[in-house]
XYZ file of C-alpha atoms in Angstrom:
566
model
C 30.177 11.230 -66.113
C 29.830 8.435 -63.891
C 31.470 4.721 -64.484
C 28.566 2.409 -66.616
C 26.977 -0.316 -65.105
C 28.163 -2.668 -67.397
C 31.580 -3.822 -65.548
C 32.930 -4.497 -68.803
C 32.095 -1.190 -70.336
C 33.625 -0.277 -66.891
C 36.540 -1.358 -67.601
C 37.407 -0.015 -70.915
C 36.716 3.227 -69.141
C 38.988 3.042 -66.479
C 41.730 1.106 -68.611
C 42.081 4.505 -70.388
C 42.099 6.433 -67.358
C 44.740 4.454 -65.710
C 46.997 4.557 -68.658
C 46.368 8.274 -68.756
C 46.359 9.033 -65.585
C 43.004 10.858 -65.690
C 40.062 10.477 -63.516
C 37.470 8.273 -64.848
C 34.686 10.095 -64.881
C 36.164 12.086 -68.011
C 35.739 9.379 -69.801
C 32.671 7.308 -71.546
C 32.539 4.381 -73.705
C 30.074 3.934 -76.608
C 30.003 1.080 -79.414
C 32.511 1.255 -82.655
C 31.030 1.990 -85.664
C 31.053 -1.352 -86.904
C 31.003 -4.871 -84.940
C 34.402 -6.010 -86.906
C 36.040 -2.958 -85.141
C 35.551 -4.402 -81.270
C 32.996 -4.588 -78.691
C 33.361 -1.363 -76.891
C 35.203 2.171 -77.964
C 36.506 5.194 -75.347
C 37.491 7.844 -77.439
C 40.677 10.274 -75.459
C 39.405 14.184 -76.563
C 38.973 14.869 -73.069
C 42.592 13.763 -72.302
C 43.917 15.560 -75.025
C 42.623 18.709 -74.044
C 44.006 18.309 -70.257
C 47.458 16.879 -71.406
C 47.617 18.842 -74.209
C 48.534 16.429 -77.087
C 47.110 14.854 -80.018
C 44.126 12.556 -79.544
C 45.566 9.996 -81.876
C 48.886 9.745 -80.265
C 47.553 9.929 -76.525
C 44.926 6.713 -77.939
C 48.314 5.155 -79.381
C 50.141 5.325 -76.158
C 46.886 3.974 -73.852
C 46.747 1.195 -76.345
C 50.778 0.121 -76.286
C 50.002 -0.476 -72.360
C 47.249 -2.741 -72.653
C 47.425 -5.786 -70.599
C 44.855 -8.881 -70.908
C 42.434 -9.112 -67.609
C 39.854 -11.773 -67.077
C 36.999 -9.678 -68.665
C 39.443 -7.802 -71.340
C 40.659 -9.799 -74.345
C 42.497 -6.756 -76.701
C 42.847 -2.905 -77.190
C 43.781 -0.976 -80.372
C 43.966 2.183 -81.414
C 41.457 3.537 -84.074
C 42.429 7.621 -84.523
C 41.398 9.232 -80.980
C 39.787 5.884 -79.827
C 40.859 2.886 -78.185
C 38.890 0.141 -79.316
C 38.221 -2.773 -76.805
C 37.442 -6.788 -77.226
C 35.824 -8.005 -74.041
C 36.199 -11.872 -72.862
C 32.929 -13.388 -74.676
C 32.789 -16.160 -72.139
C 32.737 -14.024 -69.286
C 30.011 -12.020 -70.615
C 27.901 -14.642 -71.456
C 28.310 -15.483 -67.813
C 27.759 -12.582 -66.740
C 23.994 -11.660 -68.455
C 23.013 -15.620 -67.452
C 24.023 -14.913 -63.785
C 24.607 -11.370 -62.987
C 22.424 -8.943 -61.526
C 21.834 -6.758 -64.514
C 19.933 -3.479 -62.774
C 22.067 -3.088 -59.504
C 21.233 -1.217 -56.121
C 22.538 2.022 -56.607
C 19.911 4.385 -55.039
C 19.778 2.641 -51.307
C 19.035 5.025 -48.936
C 17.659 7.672 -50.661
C 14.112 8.612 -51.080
C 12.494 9.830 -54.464
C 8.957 11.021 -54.241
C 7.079 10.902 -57.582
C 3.202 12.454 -57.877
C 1.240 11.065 -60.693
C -1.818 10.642 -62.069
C -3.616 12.986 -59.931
C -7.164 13.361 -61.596
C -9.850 15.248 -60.292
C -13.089 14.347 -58.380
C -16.595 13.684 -59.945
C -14.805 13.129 -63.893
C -14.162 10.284 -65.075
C -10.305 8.668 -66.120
C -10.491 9.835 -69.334
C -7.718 8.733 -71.637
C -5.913 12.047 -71.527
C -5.042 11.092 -67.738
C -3.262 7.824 -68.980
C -0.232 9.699 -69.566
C 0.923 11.317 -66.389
C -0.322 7.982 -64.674
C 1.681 5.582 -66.670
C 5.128 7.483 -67.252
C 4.845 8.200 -63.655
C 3.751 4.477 -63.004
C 6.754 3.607 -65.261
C 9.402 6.033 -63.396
C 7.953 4.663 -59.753
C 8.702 1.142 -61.218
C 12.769 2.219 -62.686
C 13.685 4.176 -59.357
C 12.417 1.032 -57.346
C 14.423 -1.254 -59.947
C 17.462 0.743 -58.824
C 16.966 0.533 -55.226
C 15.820 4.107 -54.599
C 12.684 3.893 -51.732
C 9.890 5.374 -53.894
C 6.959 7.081 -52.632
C 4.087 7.018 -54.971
C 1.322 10.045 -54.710
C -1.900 10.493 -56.228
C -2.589 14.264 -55.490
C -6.207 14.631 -55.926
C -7.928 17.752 -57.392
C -10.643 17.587 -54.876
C -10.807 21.298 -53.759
C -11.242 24.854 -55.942
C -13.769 26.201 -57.457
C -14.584 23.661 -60.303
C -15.961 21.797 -57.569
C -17.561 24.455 -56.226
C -19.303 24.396 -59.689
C -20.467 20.929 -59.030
C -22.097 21.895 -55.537
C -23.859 25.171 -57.442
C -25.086 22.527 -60.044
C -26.332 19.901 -57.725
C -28.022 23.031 -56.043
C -29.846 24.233 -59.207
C -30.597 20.631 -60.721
C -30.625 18.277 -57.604
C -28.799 15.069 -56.964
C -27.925 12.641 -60.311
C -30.107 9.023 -59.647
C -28.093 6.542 -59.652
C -25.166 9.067 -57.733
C -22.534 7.789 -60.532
C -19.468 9.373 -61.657
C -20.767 9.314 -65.636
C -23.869 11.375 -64.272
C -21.696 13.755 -61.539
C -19.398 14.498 -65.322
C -22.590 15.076 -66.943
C -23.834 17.445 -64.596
C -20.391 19.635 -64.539
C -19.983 19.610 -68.619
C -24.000 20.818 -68.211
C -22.846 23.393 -65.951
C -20.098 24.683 -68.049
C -22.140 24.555 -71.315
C -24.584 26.930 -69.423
C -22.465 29.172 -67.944
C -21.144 29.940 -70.960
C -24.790 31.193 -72.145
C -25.281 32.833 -67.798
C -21.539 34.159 -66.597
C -23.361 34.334 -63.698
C -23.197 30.851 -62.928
C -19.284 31.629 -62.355
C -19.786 33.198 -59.145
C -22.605 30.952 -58.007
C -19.630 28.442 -58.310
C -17.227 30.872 -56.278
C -19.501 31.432 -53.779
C -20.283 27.742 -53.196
C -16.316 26.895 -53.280
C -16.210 29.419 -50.424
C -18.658 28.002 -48.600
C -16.813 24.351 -49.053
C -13.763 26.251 -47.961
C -15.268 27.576 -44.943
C -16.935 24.293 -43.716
C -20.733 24.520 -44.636
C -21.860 21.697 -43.532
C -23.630 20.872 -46.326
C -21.476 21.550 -48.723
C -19.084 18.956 -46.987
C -21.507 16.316 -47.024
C -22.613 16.593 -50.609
C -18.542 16.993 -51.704
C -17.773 13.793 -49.644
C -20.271 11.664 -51.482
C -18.827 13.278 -54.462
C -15.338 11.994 -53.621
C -16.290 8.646 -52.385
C -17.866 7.910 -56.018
C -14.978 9.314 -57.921
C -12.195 7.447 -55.648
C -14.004 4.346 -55.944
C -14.362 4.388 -59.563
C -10.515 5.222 -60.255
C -9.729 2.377 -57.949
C -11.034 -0.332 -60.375
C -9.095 1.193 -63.264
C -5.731 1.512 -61.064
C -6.158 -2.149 -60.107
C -6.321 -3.599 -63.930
C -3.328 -1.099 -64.512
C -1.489 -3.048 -61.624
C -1.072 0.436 -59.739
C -0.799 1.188 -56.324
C -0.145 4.645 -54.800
C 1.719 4.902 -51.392
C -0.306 8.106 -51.044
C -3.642 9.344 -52.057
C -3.977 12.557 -50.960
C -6.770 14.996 -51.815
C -5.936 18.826 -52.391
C -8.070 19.185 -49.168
C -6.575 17.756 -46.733
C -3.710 20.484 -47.044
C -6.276 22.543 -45.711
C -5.531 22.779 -42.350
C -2.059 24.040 -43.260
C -2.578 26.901 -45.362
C -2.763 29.358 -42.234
C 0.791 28.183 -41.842
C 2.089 28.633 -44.936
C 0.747 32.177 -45.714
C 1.873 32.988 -42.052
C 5.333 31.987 -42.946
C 5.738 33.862 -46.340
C 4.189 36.832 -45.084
C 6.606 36.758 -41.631
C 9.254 36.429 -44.370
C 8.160 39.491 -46.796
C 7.042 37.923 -49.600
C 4.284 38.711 -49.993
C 2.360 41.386 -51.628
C -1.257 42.717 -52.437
C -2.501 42.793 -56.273
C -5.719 43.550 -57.469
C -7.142 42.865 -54.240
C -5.329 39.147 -54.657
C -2.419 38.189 -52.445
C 0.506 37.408 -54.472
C 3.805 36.716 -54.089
C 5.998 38.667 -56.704
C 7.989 37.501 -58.989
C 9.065 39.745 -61.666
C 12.931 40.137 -60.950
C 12.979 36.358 -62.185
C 10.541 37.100 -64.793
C 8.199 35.705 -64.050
C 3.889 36.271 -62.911
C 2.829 36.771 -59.700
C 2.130 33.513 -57.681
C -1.605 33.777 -56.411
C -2.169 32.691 -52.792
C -5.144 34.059 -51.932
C -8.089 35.305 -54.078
C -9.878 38.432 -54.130
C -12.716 36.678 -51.961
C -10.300 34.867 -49.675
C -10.361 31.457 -51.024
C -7.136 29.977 -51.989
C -5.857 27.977 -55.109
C -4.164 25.104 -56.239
C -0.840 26.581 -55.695
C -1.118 27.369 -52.278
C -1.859 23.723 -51.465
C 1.186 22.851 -53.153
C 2.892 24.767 -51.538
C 1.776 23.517 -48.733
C 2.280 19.869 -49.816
C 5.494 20.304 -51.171
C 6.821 21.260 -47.388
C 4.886 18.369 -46.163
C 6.594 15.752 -48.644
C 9.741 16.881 -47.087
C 9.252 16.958 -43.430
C 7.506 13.403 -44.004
C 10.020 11.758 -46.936
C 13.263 13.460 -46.587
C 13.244 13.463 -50.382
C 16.420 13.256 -52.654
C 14.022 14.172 -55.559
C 10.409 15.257 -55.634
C 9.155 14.487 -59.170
C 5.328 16.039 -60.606
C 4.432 14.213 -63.913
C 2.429 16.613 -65.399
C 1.643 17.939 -68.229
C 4.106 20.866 -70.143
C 1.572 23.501 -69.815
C 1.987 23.398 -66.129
C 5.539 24.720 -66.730
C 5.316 28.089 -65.481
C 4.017 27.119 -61.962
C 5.944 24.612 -61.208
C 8.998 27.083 -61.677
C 6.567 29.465 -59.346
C 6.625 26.873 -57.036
C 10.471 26.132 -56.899
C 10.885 29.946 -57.035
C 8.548 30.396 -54.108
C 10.026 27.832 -51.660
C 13.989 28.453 -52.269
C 12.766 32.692 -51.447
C 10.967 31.413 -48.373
C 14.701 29.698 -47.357
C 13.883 26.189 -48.302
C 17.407 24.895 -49.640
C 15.593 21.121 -50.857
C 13.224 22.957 -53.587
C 16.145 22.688 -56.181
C 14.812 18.433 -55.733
C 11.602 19.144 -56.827
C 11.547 18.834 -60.761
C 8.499 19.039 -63.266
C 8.202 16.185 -65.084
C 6.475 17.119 -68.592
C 4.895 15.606 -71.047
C 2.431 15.722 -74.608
C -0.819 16.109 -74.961
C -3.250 13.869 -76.327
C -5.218 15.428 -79.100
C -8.367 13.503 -81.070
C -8.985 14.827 -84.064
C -6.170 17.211 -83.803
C -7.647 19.060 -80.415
C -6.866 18.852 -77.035
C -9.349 16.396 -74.762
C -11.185 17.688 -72.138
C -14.006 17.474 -69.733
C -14.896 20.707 -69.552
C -16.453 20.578 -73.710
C -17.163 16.593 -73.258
C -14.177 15.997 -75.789
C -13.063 12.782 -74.357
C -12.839 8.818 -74.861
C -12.856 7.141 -71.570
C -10.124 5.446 -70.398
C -11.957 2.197 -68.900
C -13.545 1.699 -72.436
C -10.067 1.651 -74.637
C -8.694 -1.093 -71.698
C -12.129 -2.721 -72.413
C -11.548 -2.753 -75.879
C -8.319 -3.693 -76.178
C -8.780 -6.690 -73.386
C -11.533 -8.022 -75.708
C -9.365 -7.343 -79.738
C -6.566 -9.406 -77.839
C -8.651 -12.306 -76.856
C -10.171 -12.684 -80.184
C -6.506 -12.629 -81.959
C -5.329 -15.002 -79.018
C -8.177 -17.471 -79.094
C -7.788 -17.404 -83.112
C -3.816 -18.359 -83.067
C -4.317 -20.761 -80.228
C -8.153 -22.011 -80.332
C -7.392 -24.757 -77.309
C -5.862 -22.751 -74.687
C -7.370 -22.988 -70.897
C -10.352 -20.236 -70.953
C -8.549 -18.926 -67.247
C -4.848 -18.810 -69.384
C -6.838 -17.305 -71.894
C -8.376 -14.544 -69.940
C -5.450 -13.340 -68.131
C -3.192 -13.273 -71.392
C -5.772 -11.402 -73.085
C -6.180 -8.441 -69.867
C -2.111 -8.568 -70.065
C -1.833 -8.084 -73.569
C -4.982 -5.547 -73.929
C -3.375 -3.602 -71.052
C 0.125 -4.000 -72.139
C -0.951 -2.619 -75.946
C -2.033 0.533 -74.299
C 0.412 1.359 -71.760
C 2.997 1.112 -74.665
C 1.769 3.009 -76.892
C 1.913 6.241 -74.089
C 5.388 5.019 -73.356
C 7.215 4.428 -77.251
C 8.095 7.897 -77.596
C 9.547 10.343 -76.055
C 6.948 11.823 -73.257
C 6.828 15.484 -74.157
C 5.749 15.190 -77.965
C 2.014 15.519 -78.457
C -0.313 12.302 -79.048
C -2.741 11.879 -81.168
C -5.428 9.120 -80.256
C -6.317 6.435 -82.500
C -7.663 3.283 -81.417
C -5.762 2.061 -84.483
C -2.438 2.958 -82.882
C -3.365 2.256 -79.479
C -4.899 -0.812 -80.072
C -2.051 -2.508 -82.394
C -0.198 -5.529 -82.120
C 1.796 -4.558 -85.007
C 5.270 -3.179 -85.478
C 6.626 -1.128 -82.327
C 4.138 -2.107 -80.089
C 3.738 -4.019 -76.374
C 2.599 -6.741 -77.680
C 5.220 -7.452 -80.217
C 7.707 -7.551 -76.942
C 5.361 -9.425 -75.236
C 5.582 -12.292 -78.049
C 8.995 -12.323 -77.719
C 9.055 -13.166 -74.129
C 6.207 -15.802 -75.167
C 8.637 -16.905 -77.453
C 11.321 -17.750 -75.214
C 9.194 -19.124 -72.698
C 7.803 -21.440 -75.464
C 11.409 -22.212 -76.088
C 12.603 -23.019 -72.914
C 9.291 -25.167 -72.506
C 9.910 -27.177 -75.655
C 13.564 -27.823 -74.356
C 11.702 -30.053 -71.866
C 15.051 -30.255 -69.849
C 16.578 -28.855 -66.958
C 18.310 -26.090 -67.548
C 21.747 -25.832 -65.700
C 23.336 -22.481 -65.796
C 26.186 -22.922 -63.600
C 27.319 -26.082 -64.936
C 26.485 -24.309 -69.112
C 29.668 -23.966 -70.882
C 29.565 -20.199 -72.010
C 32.492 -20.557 -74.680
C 30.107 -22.566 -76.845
C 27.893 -19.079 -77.457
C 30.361 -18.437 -80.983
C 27.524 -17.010 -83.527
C 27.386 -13.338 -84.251
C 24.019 -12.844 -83.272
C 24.485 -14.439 -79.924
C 27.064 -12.312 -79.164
C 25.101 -9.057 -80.583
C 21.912 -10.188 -78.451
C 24.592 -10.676 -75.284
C 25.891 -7.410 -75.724
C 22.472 -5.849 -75.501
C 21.745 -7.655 -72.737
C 24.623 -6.329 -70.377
C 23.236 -2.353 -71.189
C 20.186 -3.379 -69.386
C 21.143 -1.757 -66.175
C 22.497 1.521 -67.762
C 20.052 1.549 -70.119
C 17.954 1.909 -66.677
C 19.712 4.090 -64.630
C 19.480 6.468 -68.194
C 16.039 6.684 -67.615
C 16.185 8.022 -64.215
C 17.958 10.186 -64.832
C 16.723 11.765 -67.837
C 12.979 10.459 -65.951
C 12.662 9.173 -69.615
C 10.571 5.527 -69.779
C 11.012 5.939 -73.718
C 14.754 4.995 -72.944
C 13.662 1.681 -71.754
C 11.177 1.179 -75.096
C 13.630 1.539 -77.179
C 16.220 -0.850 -75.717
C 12.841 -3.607 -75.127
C 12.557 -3.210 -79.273
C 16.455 -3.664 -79.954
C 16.630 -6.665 -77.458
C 13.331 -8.470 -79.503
C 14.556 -7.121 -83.006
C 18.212 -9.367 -82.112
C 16.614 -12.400 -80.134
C 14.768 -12.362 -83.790
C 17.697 -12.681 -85.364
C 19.455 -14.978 -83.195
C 16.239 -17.299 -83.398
C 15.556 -17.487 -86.925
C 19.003 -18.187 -88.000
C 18.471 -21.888 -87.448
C 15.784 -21.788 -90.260
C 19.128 -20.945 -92.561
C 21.729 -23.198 -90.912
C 20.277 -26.200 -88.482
C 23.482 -26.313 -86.998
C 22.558 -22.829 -85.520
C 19.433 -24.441 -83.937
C 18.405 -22.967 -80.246
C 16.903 -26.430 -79.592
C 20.420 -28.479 -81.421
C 21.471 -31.970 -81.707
C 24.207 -31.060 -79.453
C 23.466 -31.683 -75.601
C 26.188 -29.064 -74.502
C 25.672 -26.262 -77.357
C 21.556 -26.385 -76.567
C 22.419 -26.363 -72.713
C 24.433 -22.737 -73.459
C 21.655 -22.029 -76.008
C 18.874 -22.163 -73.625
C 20.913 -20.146 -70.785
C 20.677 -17.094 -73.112
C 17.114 -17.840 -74.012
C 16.736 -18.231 -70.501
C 18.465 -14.364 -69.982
C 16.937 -12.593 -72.713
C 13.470 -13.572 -70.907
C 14.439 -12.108 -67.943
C 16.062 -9.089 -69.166
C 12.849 -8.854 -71.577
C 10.731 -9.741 -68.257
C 12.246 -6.924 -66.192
C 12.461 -4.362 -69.012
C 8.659 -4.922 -69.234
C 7.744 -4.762 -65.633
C 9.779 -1.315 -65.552
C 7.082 0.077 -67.885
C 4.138 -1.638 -65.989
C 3.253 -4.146 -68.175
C 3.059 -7.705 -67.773
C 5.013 -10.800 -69.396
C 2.568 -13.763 -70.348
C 4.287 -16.924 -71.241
C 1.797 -17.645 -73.910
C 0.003 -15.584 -76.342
């Protein structure tokens, strides 16, 4: 365990350690059953065990040596847990001014490679989840200081395009040269060789060719590429992504002499079936291809070959590949590979998995046609959330308008990949995707609308410093605070877990208590955000004021945007 975040969670963890005399990082704090029992519990089993004595006596004897700090008000002892109240005021000062995510990953590196379609297809909304969990966990390592390097790792090489080159061969060149006609001609190809297996080797022997630089074959390919890249640009733009590498498959090219060189100079490999392989049955485990029958190579000999390329160029502390689960197996070839071929830094590289998305209970694909296309869901949601916006406020500015209905659209769909945990399955519905209902983007998104309309209507100056945080004495300020000051753990969670879902959750809790906090006025006036009370509304609005931000940076962690008005 490592200290929290939260300095006052911090210290109710090293409180118990000191009176103990046990390190800290034994030791973790998590919230008391119920509110009326404290703000923070540590429970002592892991002291017991190393002092050998009785949990409730050892929380007993931390308790009797409690001592009141600045940001500790009491300590009692519940059974085998020390129950903590913090100093409300100083909390409340600390979410209004504090830095809530803090730098804890300067100086090291964390590469992450996402989205990573293939040429000549479209986006299709099956590719929305590796880009936006791996848009999400680019946007939490960043948050937490860590230099980030983003990488879209084409598919633009192998035989699938190969299959594209036989087809253009057969059937000529699609007019206009679009990427909806370059898909149509591939799904034609593959619904045909189905009826001719012959077409399979056409393909193989045109991939060769590609591999081997036919000159034609490279000019056709880069027109190919040019269309597709061009075409994923516009979609990465309205998702507010930007890679700090796109890198096709292909340009590894030039290193794959190298890298067989170097596993064969180290005896690894081995010849199967007329393949070259490296083997890997003592770890139980299938052969690794690296070279084909025919002598062209596959996918994971170029990442191979990128992997040791990430590393000489990043120095990586992780190497993160948000893909999905079914690419298990060889990304544990690929760790196995390098660590036998003396690389120590493979144990950094980690496999990021996640769901599928399924439409009418089966996998997506482009290979039968089964898809919905990602650009037409963000159409369609951009154009549901500027009806619903223009209905609820029919004299908004037409530009305001606009770009809260893109932000809203956007941020509908990008939540609804990112509100559970990333390796269960999806199934698409435009229902679910589209909704503002319930546990959804947009319901967090009104809630930051909400305090921005809050702090508008205020239509004073709001003076943080100068607030007086000891006003803040309701129960559902002090619930809503509380949340509040997890924001940074709740952050450094995810990264480590490499689990956006973390920070969905905690978005929902945070909107579910500014709910409460807001409507309790409609009960009691006296509980009012907007008061008679000058002073009271001055403290009022510097929460309002924090739960935006926390709500603002929660949101921007998932890549979604905050409109002020909906």
């Amino acid at each position: 365990m490592v200290l929290p975040l939260n300095p006052f969670a911090a210290a109710c963890v090293r409180f118990v350690a000191d009176a103990l005399g046990q390190p800290a990082a034994l030791f973790s704090p998590t919230a008391p059953p119920r509110p009326e029992m404290g703000d923070f519990a540590v429970g002592v089993f892991p002291a017991a065990r190393a002092l050998k004595a009785p949990p409730p006596a050892l929380a007993a004897r931390a308790a009797a040596a409690f001592v009141a700090t600045d940001v500790l008000a009491e300590a009692t002892a519940a059974g085998p847990f020390i129950n903590f109240r913090v100093r409300r005021p100083a909390l409340f000062r600390h979410i209004i001014d504090g830095t809530l995510i803090p730098d804890i990953g300067h100086g090291e590196t964390v590469c992450i490679d996402f989205s990573s379609p293939n040429i000549s297809k479209h986006l299709a909304y099956h590719h929305i989840r590796s880009t936006v969990i791996g848009h999400a966990l680019a946007n939490i390592y960043r948050a937490l200081g860590y230099r980030v390097v983003g990488i879209n790792h084409l598919g633009d090489w192998g035989t699938t395009h190969g299959m594209l080159l036989a087809a253009y061969a057969r059937w000529g060149a699609p007019e206009p040269l679009t990427i909806t006609a370059l898909n149509d001609l591939y799904v034609r190809f593959r619904a045909e060789m189905a009826e001719n297996p012959a077409l399979e080797t056409e393909g193989r022997e045109w991939f060769f060719r590609l591999e081997n630089g036919d000159a034609e074959a490279r000019r056709v390919w880069s027109q190919f590429r040019a269309v597709s890249l061009a075409e994923f640009e516009t979609i990465y733009e309205a998702l507010g992504i930007h890679f700090d590498e796109i890198k096709g498959e292909s340009e590894y090219e030039a290193d794959i002499p190298e890298v067989i060189a170097m596993l064969e100079e180290r005896g690894l490999l081995s010849q199967s079936q007329g393949a070259t392989v490296v083997d890997l049955s003592d770890a139980d485990m299938p052969p690794m291809l690296i070279r084909k029958q025919d002598g062209a190579t596959l996918y994971g000999t170029r990442d191979l070959a990128a992997a040791i390329y990430r590393h000489r160029a990043y120095r990586f502390s992780r190497s993160l590949y948000v893909v999905d689960r079914g690419q298990a197996l060889h990304f544990r070839q690929l760790v196995e590979v390098l660590s036998r071929a003396g690389f120590p830094w493979a144990e950094k590289l980690a496999h990021v998995p996640f769901g599928l998305v399924r439409i009418g209970g089966k996998k997506t694909g482009t290979r039968t046609g089964n898809v919905v296309l990602l650009k037409e869901v963000l159409a369609e949601a951009e154009d549901k959330s500027r009806a619903r916006i223009a209905e609820a406020n029919p004299e908004m500015d037409p530009a305001l308008l606009a770009s809260a209905a893109r932000a809203v659209g956007l941020g509908a769909v990008v939540f609804a990949n990112l509100s559970t945990q990333r390796e269960k399955d999806v199934d698409f519905s435009w229902t679910d995707v589209l909704s503002w209902e319930g546990d959804s983007g947009p319901y967090i998104q009104y809630a930051h609308a909400r305090t921005a309309s809050v702090l508008r209507r205020a239509g004073e100056t709001l003076d943080t410093e100068a607030c007086d945080t000891a006003l803040l004495d309701g129960d559902p300020e002090w619930a809503l605070a509380l949340k509040l000051a997890d924001l940074g753990d709740v952050t450094r969670r995810a990264a480590e877990q490499d689990e956006p879902h973390t920070v969905s959750r905690y978005l929902l809790d945070v909107c579910a208590l500014f709910s409460r906090w807001y409507t309790a006025g409609n009960q009691d006036p006296a509980r009012r955000i907007l008061g008679a009370d000058a002073a009271t509304r001055q403290a009022r609005l510097a929460l309002c004021a924090a739960t935006q931000r926390a709500l603002r940076q929660g949101l921007a962690l998932l890549g979604i945007a905050a409109p002020d008005a909906m």
